[in-house]
Coordinates of N, CA, C and O and ligand atoms in Angstrom, one line a residue:
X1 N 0.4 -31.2 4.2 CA 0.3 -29.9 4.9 C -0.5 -28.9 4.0 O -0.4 -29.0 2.8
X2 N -1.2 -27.8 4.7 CA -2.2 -26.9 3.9 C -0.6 -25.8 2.9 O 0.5 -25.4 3.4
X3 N -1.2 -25.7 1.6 CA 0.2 -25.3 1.0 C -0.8 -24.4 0.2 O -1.9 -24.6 -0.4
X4 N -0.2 -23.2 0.4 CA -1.0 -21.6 -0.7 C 0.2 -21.5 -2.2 O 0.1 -20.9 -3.3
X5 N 1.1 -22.1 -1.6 CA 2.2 -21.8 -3.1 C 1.2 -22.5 -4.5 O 0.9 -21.7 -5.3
X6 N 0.9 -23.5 -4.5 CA -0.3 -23.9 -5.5 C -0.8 -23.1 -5.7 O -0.9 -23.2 -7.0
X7 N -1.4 -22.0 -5.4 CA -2.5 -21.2 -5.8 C -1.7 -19.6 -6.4 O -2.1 -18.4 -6.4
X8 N -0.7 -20.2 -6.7 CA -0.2 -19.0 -7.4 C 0.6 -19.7 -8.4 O 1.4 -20.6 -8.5
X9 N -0.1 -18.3 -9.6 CA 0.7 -19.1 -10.9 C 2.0 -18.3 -11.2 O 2.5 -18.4 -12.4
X10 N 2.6 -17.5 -10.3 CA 4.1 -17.1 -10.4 C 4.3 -16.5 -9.3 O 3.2 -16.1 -8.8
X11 N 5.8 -16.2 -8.5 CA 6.1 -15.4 -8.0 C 7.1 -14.2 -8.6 O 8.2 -14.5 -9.2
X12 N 6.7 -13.0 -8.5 CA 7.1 -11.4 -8.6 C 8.0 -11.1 -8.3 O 9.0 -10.9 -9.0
X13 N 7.9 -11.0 -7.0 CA 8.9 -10.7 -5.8 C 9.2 -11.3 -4.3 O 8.7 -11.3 -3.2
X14 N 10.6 -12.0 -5.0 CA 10.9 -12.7 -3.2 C 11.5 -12.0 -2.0 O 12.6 -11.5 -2.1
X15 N 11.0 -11.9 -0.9 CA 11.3 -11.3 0.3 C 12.5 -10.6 0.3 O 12.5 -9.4 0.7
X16 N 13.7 -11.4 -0.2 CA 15.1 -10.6 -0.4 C 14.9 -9.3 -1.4 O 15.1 -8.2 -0.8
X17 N 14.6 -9.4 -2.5 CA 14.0 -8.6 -3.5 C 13.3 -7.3 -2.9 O 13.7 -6.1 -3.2
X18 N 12.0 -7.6 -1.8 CA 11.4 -6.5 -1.7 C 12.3 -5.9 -0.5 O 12.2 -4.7 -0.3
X19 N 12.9 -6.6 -0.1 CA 13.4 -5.8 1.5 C 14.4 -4.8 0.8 O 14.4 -3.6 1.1
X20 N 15.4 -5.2 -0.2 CA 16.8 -4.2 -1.0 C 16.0 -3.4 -1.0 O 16.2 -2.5 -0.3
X21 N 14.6 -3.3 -2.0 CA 14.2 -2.0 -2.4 C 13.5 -1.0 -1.6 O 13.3 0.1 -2.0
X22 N 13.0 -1.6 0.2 CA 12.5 -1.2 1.1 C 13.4 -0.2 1.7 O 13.1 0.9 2.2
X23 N 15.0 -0.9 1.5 CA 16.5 -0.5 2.1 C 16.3 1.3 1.2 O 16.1 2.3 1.8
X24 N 16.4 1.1 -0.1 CA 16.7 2.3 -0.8 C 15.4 3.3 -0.7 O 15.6 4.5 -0.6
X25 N 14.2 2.9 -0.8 CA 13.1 4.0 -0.5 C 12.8 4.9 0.8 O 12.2 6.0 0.9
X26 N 13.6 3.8 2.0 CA 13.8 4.6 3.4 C 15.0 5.4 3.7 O 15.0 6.1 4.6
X27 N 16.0 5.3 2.9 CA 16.9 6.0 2.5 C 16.4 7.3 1.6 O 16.6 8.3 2.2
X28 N 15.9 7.6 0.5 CA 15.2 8.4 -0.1 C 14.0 9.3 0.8 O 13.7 10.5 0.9
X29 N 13.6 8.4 1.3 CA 12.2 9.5 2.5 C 13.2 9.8 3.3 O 13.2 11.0 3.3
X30 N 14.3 9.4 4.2 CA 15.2 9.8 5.3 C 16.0 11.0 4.7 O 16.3 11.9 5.5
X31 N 16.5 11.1 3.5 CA 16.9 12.3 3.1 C 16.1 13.3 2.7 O 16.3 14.5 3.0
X32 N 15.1 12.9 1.9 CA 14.1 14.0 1.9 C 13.5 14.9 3.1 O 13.2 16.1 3.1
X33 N 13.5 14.2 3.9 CA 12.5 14.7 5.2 C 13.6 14.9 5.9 O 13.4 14.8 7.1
X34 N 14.6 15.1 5.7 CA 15.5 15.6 7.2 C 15.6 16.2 7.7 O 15.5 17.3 7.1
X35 N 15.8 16.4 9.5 CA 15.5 17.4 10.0 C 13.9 17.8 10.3 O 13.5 18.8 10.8
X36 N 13.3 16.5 10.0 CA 12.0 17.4 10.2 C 11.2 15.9 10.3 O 11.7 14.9 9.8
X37 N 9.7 16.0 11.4 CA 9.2 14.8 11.7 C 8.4 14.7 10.9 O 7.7 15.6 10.5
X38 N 8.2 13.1 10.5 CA 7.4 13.0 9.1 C 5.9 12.0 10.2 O 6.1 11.3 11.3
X39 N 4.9 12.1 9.5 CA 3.9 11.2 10.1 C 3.6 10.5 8.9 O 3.5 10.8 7.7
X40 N 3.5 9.5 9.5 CA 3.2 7.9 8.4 C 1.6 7.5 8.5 O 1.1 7.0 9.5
X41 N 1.1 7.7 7.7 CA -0.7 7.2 7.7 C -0.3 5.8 7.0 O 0.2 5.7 5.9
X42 N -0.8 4.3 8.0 CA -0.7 3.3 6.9 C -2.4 3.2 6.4 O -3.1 3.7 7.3
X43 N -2.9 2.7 5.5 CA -3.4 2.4 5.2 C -4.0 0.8 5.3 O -3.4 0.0 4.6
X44 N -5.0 0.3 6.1 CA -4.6 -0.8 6.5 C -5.5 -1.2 5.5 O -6.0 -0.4 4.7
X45 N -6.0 -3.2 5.5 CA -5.3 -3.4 6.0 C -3.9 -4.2 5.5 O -2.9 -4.8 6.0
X46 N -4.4 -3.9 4.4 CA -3.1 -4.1 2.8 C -1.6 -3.6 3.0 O -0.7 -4.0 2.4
X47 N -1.7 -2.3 4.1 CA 0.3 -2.2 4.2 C 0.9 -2.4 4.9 O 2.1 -2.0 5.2
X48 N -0.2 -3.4 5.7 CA 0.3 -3.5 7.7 C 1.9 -4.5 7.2 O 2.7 -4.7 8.1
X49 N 2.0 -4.8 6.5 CA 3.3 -5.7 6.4 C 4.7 -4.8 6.1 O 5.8 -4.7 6.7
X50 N 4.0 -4.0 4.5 CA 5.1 -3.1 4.3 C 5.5 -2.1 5.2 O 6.8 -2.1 5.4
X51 N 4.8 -1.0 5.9 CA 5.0 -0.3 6.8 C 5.8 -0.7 7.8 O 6.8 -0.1 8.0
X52 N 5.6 -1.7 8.3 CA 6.3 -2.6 9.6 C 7.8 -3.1 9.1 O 8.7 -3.3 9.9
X53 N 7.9 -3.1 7.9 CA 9.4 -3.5 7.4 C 10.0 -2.2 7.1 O 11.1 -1.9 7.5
X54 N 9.1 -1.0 6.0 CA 9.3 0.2 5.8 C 10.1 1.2 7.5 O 11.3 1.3 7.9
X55 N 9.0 1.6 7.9 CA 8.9 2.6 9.1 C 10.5 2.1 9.6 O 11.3 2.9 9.3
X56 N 11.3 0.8 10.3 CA 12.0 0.8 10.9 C 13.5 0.7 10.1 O 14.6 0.3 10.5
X57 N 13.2 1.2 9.1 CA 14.2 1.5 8.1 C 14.7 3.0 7.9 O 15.7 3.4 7.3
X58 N 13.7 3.6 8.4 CA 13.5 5.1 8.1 C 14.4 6.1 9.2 O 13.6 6.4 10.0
X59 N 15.3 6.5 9.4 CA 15.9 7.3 10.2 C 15.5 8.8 10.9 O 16.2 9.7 11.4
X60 N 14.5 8.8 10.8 CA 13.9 10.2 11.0 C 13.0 9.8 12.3 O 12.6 8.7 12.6
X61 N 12.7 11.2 13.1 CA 11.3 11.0 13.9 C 10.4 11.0 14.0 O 9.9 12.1 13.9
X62 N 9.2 9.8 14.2 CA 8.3 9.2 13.1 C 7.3 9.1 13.8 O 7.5 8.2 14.6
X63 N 5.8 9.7 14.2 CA 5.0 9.2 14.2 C 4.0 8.5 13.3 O 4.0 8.9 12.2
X64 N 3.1 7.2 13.8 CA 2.4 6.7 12.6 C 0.8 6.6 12.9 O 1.1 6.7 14.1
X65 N 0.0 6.6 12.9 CA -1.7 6.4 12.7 C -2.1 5.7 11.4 O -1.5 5.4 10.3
X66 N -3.2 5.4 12.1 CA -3.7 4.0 10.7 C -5.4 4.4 10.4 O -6.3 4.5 11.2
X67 N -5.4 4.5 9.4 CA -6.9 4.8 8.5 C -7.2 3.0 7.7 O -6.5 2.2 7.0
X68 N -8.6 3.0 8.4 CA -9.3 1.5 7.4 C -9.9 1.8 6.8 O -10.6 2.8 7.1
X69 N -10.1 1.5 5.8 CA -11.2 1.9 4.7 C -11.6 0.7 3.9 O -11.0 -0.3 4.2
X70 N -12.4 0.6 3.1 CA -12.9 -0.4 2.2 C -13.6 0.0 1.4 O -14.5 0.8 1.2
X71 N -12.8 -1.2 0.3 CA -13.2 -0.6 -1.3 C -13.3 -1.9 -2.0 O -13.4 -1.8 -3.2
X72 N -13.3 -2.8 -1.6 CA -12.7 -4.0 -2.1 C -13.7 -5.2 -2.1 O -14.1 -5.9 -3.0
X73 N -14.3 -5.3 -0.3 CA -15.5 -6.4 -0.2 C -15.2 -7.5 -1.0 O -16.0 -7.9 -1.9
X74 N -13.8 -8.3 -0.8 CA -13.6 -9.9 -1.4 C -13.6 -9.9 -2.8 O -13.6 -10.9 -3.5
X75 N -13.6 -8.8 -3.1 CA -13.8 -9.3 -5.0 C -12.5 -8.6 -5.7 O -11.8 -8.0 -4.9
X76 N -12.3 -8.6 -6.6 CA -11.2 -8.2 -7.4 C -11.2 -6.6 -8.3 O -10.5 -5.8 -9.0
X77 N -12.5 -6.7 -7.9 CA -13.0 -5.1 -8.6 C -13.2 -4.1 -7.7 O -14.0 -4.2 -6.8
X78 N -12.7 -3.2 -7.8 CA -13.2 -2.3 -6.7 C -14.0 -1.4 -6.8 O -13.5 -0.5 -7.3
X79 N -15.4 -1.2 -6.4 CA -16.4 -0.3 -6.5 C -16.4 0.7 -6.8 O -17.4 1.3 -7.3
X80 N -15.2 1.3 -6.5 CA -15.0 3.0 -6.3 C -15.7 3.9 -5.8 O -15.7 5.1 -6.1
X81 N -16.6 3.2 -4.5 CA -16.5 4.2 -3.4 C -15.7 3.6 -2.4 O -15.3 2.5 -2.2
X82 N -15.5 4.6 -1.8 CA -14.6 4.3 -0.3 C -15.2 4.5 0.7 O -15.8 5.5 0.8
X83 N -15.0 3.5 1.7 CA -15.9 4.2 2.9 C -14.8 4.0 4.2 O -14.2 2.9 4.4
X84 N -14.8 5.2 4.9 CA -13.7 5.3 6.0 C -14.2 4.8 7.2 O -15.1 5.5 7.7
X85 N -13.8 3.7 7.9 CA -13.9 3.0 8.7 C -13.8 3.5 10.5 O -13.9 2.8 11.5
X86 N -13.6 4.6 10.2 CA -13.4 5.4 11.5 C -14.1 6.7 11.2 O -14.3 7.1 10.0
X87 N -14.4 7.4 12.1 CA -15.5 8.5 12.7 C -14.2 9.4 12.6 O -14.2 10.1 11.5
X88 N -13.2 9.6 13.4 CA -12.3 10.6 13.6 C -10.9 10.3 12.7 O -10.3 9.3 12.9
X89 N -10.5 11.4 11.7 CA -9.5 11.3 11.1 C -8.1 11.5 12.2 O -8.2 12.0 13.4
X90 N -7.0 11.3 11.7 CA -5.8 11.4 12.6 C -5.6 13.1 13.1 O -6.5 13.9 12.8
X91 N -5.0 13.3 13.5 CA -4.5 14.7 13.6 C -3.3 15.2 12.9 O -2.2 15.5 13.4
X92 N -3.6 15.3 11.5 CA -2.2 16.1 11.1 C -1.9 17.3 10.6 O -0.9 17.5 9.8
X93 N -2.7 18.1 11.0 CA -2.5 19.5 10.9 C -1.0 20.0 11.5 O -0.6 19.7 12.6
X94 N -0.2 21.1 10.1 CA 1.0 21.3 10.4 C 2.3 20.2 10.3 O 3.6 20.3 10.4
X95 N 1.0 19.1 9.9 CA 2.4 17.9 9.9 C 3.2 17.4 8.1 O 2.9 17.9 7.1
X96 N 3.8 16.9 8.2 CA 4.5 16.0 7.1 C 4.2 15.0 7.0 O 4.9 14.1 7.5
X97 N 2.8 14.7 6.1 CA 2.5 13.2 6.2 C 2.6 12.7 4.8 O 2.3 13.1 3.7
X98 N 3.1 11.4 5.2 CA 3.4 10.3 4.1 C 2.6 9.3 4.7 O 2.6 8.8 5.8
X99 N 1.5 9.0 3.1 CA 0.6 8.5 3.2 C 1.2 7.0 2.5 O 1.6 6.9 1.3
X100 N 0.9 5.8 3.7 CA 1.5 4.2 2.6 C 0.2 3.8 2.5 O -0.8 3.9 3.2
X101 N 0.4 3.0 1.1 CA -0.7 2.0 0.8 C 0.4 0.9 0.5 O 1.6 0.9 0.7
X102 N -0.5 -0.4 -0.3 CA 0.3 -1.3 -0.6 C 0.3 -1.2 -2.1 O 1.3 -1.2 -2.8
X103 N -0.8 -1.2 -2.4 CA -1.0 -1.1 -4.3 C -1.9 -0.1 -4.3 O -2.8 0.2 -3.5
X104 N -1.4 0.7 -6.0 CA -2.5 1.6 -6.7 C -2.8 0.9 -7.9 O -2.0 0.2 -8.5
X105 N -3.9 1.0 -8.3 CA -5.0 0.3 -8.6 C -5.8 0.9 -9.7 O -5.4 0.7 -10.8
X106 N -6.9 1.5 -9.5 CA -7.8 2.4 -10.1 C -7.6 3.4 -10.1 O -7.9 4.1 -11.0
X107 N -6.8 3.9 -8.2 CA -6.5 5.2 -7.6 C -7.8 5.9 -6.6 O -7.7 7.0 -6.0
X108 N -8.8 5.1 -6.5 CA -9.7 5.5 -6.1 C -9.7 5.8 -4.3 O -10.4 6.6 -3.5
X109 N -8.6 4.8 -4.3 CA -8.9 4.9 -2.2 C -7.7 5.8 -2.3 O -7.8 6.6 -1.4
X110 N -6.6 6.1 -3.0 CA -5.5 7.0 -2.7 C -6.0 8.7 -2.7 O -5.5 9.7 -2.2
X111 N -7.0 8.5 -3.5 CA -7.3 10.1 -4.3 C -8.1 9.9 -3.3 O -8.0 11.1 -3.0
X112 N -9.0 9.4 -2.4 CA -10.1 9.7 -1.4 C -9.6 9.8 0.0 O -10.2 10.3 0.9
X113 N -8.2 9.3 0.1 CA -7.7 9.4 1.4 C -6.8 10.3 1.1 O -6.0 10.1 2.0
X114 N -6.4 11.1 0.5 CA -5.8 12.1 0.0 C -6.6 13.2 0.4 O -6.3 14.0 1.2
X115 N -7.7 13.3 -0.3 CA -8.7 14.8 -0.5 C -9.1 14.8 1.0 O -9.1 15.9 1.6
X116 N -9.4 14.0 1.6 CA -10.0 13.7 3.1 C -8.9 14.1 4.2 O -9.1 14.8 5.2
X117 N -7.5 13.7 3.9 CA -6.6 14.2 5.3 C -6.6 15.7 4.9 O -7.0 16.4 5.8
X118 N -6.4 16.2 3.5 CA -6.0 17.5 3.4 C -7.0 18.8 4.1 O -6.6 19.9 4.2
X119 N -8.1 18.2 4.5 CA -9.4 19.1 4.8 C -8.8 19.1 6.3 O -9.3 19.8 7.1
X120 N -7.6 18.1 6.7 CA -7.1 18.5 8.3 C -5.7 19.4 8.3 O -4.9 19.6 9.3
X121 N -5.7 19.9 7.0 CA -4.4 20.8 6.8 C -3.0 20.7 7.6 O -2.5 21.4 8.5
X122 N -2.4 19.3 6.8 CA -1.7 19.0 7.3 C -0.6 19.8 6.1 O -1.0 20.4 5.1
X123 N 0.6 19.6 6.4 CA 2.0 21.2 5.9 C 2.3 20.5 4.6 O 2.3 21.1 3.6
X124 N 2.5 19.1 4.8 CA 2.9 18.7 3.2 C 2.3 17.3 3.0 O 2.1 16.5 4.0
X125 N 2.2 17.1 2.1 CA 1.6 15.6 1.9 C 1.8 14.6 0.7 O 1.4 14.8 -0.5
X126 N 2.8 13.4 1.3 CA 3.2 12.4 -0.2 C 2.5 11.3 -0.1 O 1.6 11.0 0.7
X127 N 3.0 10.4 -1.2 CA 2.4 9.1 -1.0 C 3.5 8.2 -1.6 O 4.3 8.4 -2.5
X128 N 3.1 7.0 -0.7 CA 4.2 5.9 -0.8 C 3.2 4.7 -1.1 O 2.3 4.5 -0.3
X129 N 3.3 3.8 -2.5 CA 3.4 2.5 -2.7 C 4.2 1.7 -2.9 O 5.2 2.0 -3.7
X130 N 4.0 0.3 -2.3 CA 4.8 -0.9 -3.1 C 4.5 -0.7 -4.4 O 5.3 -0.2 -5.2
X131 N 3.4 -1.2 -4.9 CA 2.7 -1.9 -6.3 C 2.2 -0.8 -6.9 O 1.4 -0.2 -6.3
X132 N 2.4 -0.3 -8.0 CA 1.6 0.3 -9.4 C 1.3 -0.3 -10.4 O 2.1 -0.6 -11.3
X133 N -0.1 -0.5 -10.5 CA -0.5 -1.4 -12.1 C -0.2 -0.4 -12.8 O -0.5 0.8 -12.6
X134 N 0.4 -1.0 -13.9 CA 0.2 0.0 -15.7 C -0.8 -0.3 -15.8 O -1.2 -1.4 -16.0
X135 N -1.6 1.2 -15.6 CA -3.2 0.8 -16.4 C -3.9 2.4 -16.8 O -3.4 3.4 -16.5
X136 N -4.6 2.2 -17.3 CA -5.5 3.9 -17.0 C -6.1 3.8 -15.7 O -6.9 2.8 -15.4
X137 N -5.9 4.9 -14.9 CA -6.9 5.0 -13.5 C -8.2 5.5 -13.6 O -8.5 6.2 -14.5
X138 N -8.7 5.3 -13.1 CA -10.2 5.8 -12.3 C -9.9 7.4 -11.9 O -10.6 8.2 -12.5
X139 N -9.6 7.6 -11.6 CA -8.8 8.8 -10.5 C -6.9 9.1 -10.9 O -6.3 8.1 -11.1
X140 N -6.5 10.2 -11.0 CA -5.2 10.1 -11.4 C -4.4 10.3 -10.0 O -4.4 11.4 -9.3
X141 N -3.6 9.3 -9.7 CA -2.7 9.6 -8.3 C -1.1 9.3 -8.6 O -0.6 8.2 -9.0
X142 N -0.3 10.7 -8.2 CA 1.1 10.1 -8.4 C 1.7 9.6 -7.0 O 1.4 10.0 -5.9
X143 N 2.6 8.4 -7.3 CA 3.6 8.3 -6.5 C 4.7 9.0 -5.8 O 5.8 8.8 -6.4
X144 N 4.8 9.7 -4.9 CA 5.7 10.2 -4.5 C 6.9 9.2 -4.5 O 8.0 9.5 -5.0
X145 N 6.6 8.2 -4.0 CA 7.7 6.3 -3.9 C 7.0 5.8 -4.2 O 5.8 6.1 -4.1
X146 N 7.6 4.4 -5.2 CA 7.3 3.7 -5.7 C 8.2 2.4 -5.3 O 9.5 2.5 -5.2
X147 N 7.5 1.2 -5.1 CA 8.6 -0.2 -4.9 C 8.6 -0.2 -6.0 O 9.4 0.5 -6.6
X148 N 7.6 -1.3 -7.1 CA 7.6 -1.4 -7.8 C 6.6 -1.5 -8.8 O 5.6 -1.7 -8.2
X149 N 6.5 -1.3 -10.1 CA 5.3 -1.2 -11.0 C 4.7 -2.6 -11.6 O 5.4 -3.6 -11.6
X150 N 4.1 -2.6 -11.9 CA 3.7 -4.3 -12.4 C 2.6 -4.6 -13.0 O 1.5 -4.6 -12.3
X151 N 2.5 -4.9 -14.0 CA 1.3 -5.6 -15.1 C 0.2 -5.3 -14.3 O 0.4 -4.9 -13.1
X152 N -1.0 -5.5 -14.8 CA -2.4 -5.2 -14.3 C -3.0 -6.5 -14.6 O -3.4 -7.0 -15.6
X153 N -2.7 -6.8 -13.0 CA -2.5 -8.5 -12.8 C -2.8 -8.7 -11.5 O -2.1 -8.1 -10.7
X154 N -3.9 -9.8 -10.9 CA -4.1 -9.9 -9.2 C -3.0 -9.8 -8.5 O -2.1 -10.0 -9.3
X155 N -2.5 -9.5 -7.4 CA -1.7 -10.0 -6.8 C -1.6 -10.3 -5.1 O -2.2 -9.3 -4.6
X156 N -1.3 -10.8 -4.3 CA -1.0 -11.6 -3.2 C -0.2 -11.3 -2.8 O 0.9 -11.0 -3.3
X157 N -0.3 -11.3 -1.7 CA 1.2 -11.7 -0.2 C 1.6 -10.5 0.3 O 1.2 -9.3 0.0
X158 N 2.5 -11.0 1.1 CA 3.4 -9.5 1.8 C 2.3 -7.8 2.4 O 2.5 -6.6 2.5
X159 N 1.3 -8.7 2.4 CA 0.1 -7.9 2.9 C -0.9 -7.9 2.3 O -1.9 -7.4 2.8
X160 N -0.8 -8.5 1.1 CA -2.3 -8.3 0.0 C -2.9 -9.3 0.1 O -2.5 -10.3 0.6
X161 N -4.1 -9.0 -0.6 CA -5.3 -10.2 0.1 C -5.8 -10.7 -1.3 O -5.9 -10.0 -2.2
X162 N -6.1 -12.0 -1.3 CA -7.7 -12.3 -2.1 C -8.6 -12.7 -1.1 O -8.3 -13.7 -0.4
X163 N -9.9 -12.1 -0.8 CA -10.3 -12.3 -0.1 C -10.3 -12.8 1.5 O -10.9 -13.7 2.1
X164 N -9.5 -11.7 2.0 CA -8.7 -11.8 3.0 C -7.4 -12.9 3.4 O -6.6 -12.9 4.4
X165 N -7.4 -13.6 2.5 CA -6.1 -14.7 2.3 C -4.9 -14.7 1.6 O -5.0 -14.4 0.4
X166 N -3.9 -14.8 2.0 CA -2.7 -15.3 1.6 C -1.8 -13.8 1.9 O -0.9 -13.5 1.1
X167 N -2.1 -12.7 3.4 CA -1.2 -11.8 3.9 C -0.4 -12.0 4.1 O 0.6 -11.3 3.8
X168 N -0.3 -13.0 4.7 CA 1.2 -13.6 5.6 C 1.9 -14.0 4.5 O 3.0 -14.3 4.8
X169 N 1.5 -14.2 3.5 CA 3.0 -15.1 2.3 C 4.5 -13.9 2.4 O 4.3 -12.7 2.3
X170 N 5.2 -14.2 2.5 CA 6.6 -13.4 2.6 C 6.6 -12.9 1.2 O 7.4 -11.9 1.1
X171 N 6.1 -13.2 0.1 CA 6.7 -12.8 -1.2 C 5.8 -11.9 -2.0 O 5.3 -11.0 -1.3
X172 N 5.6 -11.9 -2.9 CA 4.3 -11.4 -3.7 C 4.0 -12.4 -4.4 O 4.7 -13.4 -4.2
X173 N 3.0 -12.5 -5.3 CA 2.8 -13.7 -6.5 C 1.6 -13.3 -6.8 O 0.8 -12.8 -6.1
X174 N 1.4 -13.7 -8.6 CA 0.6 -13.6 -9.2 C -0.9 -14.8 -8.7 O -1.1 -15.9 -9.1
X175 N -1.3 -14.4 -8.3 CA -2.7 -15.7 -8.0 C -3.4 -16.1 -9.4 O -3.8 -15.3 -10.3
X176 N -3.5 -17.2 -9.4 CA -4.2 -18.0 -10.4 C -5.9 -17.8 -10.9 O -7.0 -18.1 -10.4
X177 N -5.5 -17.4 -11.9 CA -6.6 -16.1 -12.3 C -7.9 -17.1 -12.6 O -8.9 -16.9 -13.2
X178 N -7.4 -18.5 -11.7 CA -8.8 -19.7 -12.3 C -9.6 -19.8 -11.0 O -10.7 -20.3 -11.0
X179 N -8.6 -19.2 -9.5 CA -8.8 -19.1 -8.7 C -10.0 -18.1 -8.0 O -10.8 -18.2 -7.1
X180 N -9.6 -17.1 -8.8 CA -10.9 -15.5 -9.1 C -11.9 -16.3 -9.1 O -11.9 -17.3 -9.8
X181 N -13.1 -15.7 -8.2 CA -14.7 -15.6 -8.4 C -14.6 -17.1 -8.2 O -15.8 -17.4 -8.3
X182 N -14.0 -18.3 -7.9 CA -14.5 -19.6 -8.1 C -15.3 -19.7 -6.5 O -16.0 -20.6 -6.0
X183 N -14.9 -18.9 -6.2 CA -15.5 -19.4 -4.5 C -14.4 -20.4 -3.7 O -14.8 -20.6 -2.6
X184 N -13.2 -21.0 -4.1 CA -12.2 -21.8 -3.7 C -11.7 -21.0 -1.9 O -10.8 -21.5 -1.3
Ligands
IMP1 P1 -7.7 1.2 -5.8 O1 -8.6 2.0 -5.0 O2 -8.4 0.6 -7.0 O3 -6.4 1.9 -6.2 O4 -7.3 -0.1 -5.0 C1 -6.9 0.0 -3.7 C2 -7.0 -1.2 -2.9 O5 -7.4 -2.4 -3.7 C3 -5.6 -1.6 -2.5 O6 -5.2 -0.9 -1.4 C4 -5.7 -3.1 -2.3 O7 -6.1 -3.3 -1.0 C5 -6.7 -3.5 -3.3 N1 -6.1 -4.1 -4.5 C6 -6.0 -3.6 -5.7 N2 -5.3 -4.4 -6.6 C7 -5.0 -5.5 -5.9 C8 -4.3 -6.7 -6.1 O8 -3.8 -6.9 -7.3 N3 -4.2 -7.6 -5.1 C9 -4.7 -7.4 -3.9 N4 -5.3 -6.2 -3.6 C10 -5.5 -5.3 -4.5
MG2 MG1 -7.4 -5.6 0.0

């Protein structure tokens, strides 16, 4: 049978692992934001997993909109431009938007999808990641939420891609850094 567990030289985080800490961050946005409708920007297509586990954890009244963007083009480096994949931004002027990604990185698509909703004057604006590399950024972006932080190290699954493969893995895992650039 076709098997992707091979191609990773550890796993991070198992499904049970990420869901507890999914439990306690929707808990933390649900008290933060009470009383008041929060709008969720996912960032596709890297948080379409976490969102979808996130959002129905969250107790509050929730609209969500989705922004594509691309920074990435299959490789492991990211260019540091961003280019927004849609003509019309969402509408959130007036609103409470929490912005998810899956991972920060350089900071480069968080700080550019940041400066870009704000020009729609929306009332307050956070940001939510699973993944934070320890690294120096490109751009400086804080976490409003954080799942969790983690070496500056590829990583896979639960929505992240190497070259568009291995979203669907339930877990995270380190990908086998022999696997980079080989064309496999
Ligand atoms: P940044 O602009 O460098 O912060 O990176 C943003 C995007 O790069 C993320 O939303 C991911 O889609 C992708 N990315 C960065 N690091 C990783 C990784 O370790 N695995 C998979 N995708 C990553
Ligand atoms: Mg990606």
């Amino acid at each position: 049978m076709f098997s992707v567990q091979g191609d990773l030289e550890r796993i991070l985080f198992h499904e049970t692992t990420i869901l507890s800490r999914l439990d306690e961050i929707a808990a933390q946005i649900s008290k933060d934001y009470a009383e008041k409708e929060l709008t969720v920007i996912a960032v596709l297509n890297g948080s379409l997993v976490f969102m979808a586990d996130l959002m129905r954890r969250i107790q509050l009244p929730l609209r969500l909109d989705c922004l594509s963007v691309a920074s990435y083009h299959g490789k492991t480096q990211a260019s540091g431009e961003v280019v927004f994949k849609q003509i019309a931004l969402p509408d959130v002027q007036d609103r409470h938007v929490l912005i998810l990604d899956d991972i920060l990185d350089s900071g480069n698509t968080l700080a550019a999808i940041r400066e870009k909703l704000e020009t729609a004057r929306p009332r307050t604006t956070k940001v939510c990641v699973l993944l934070s590399k320890k690294k120096q950024r490109a751009r400086r972006v804080d976490a409003d939420y954080l799942g969790f932080e983690i070496e500056d190290e590829f990583v896979v699954g639960y929505g992240l891609d190497y070259d568009e493969r291995y979203r669907n893995l339930p877990y995270i895992g380190v990908l086998r850094p022999d696997l980079i650039g080989s064309g496999k």
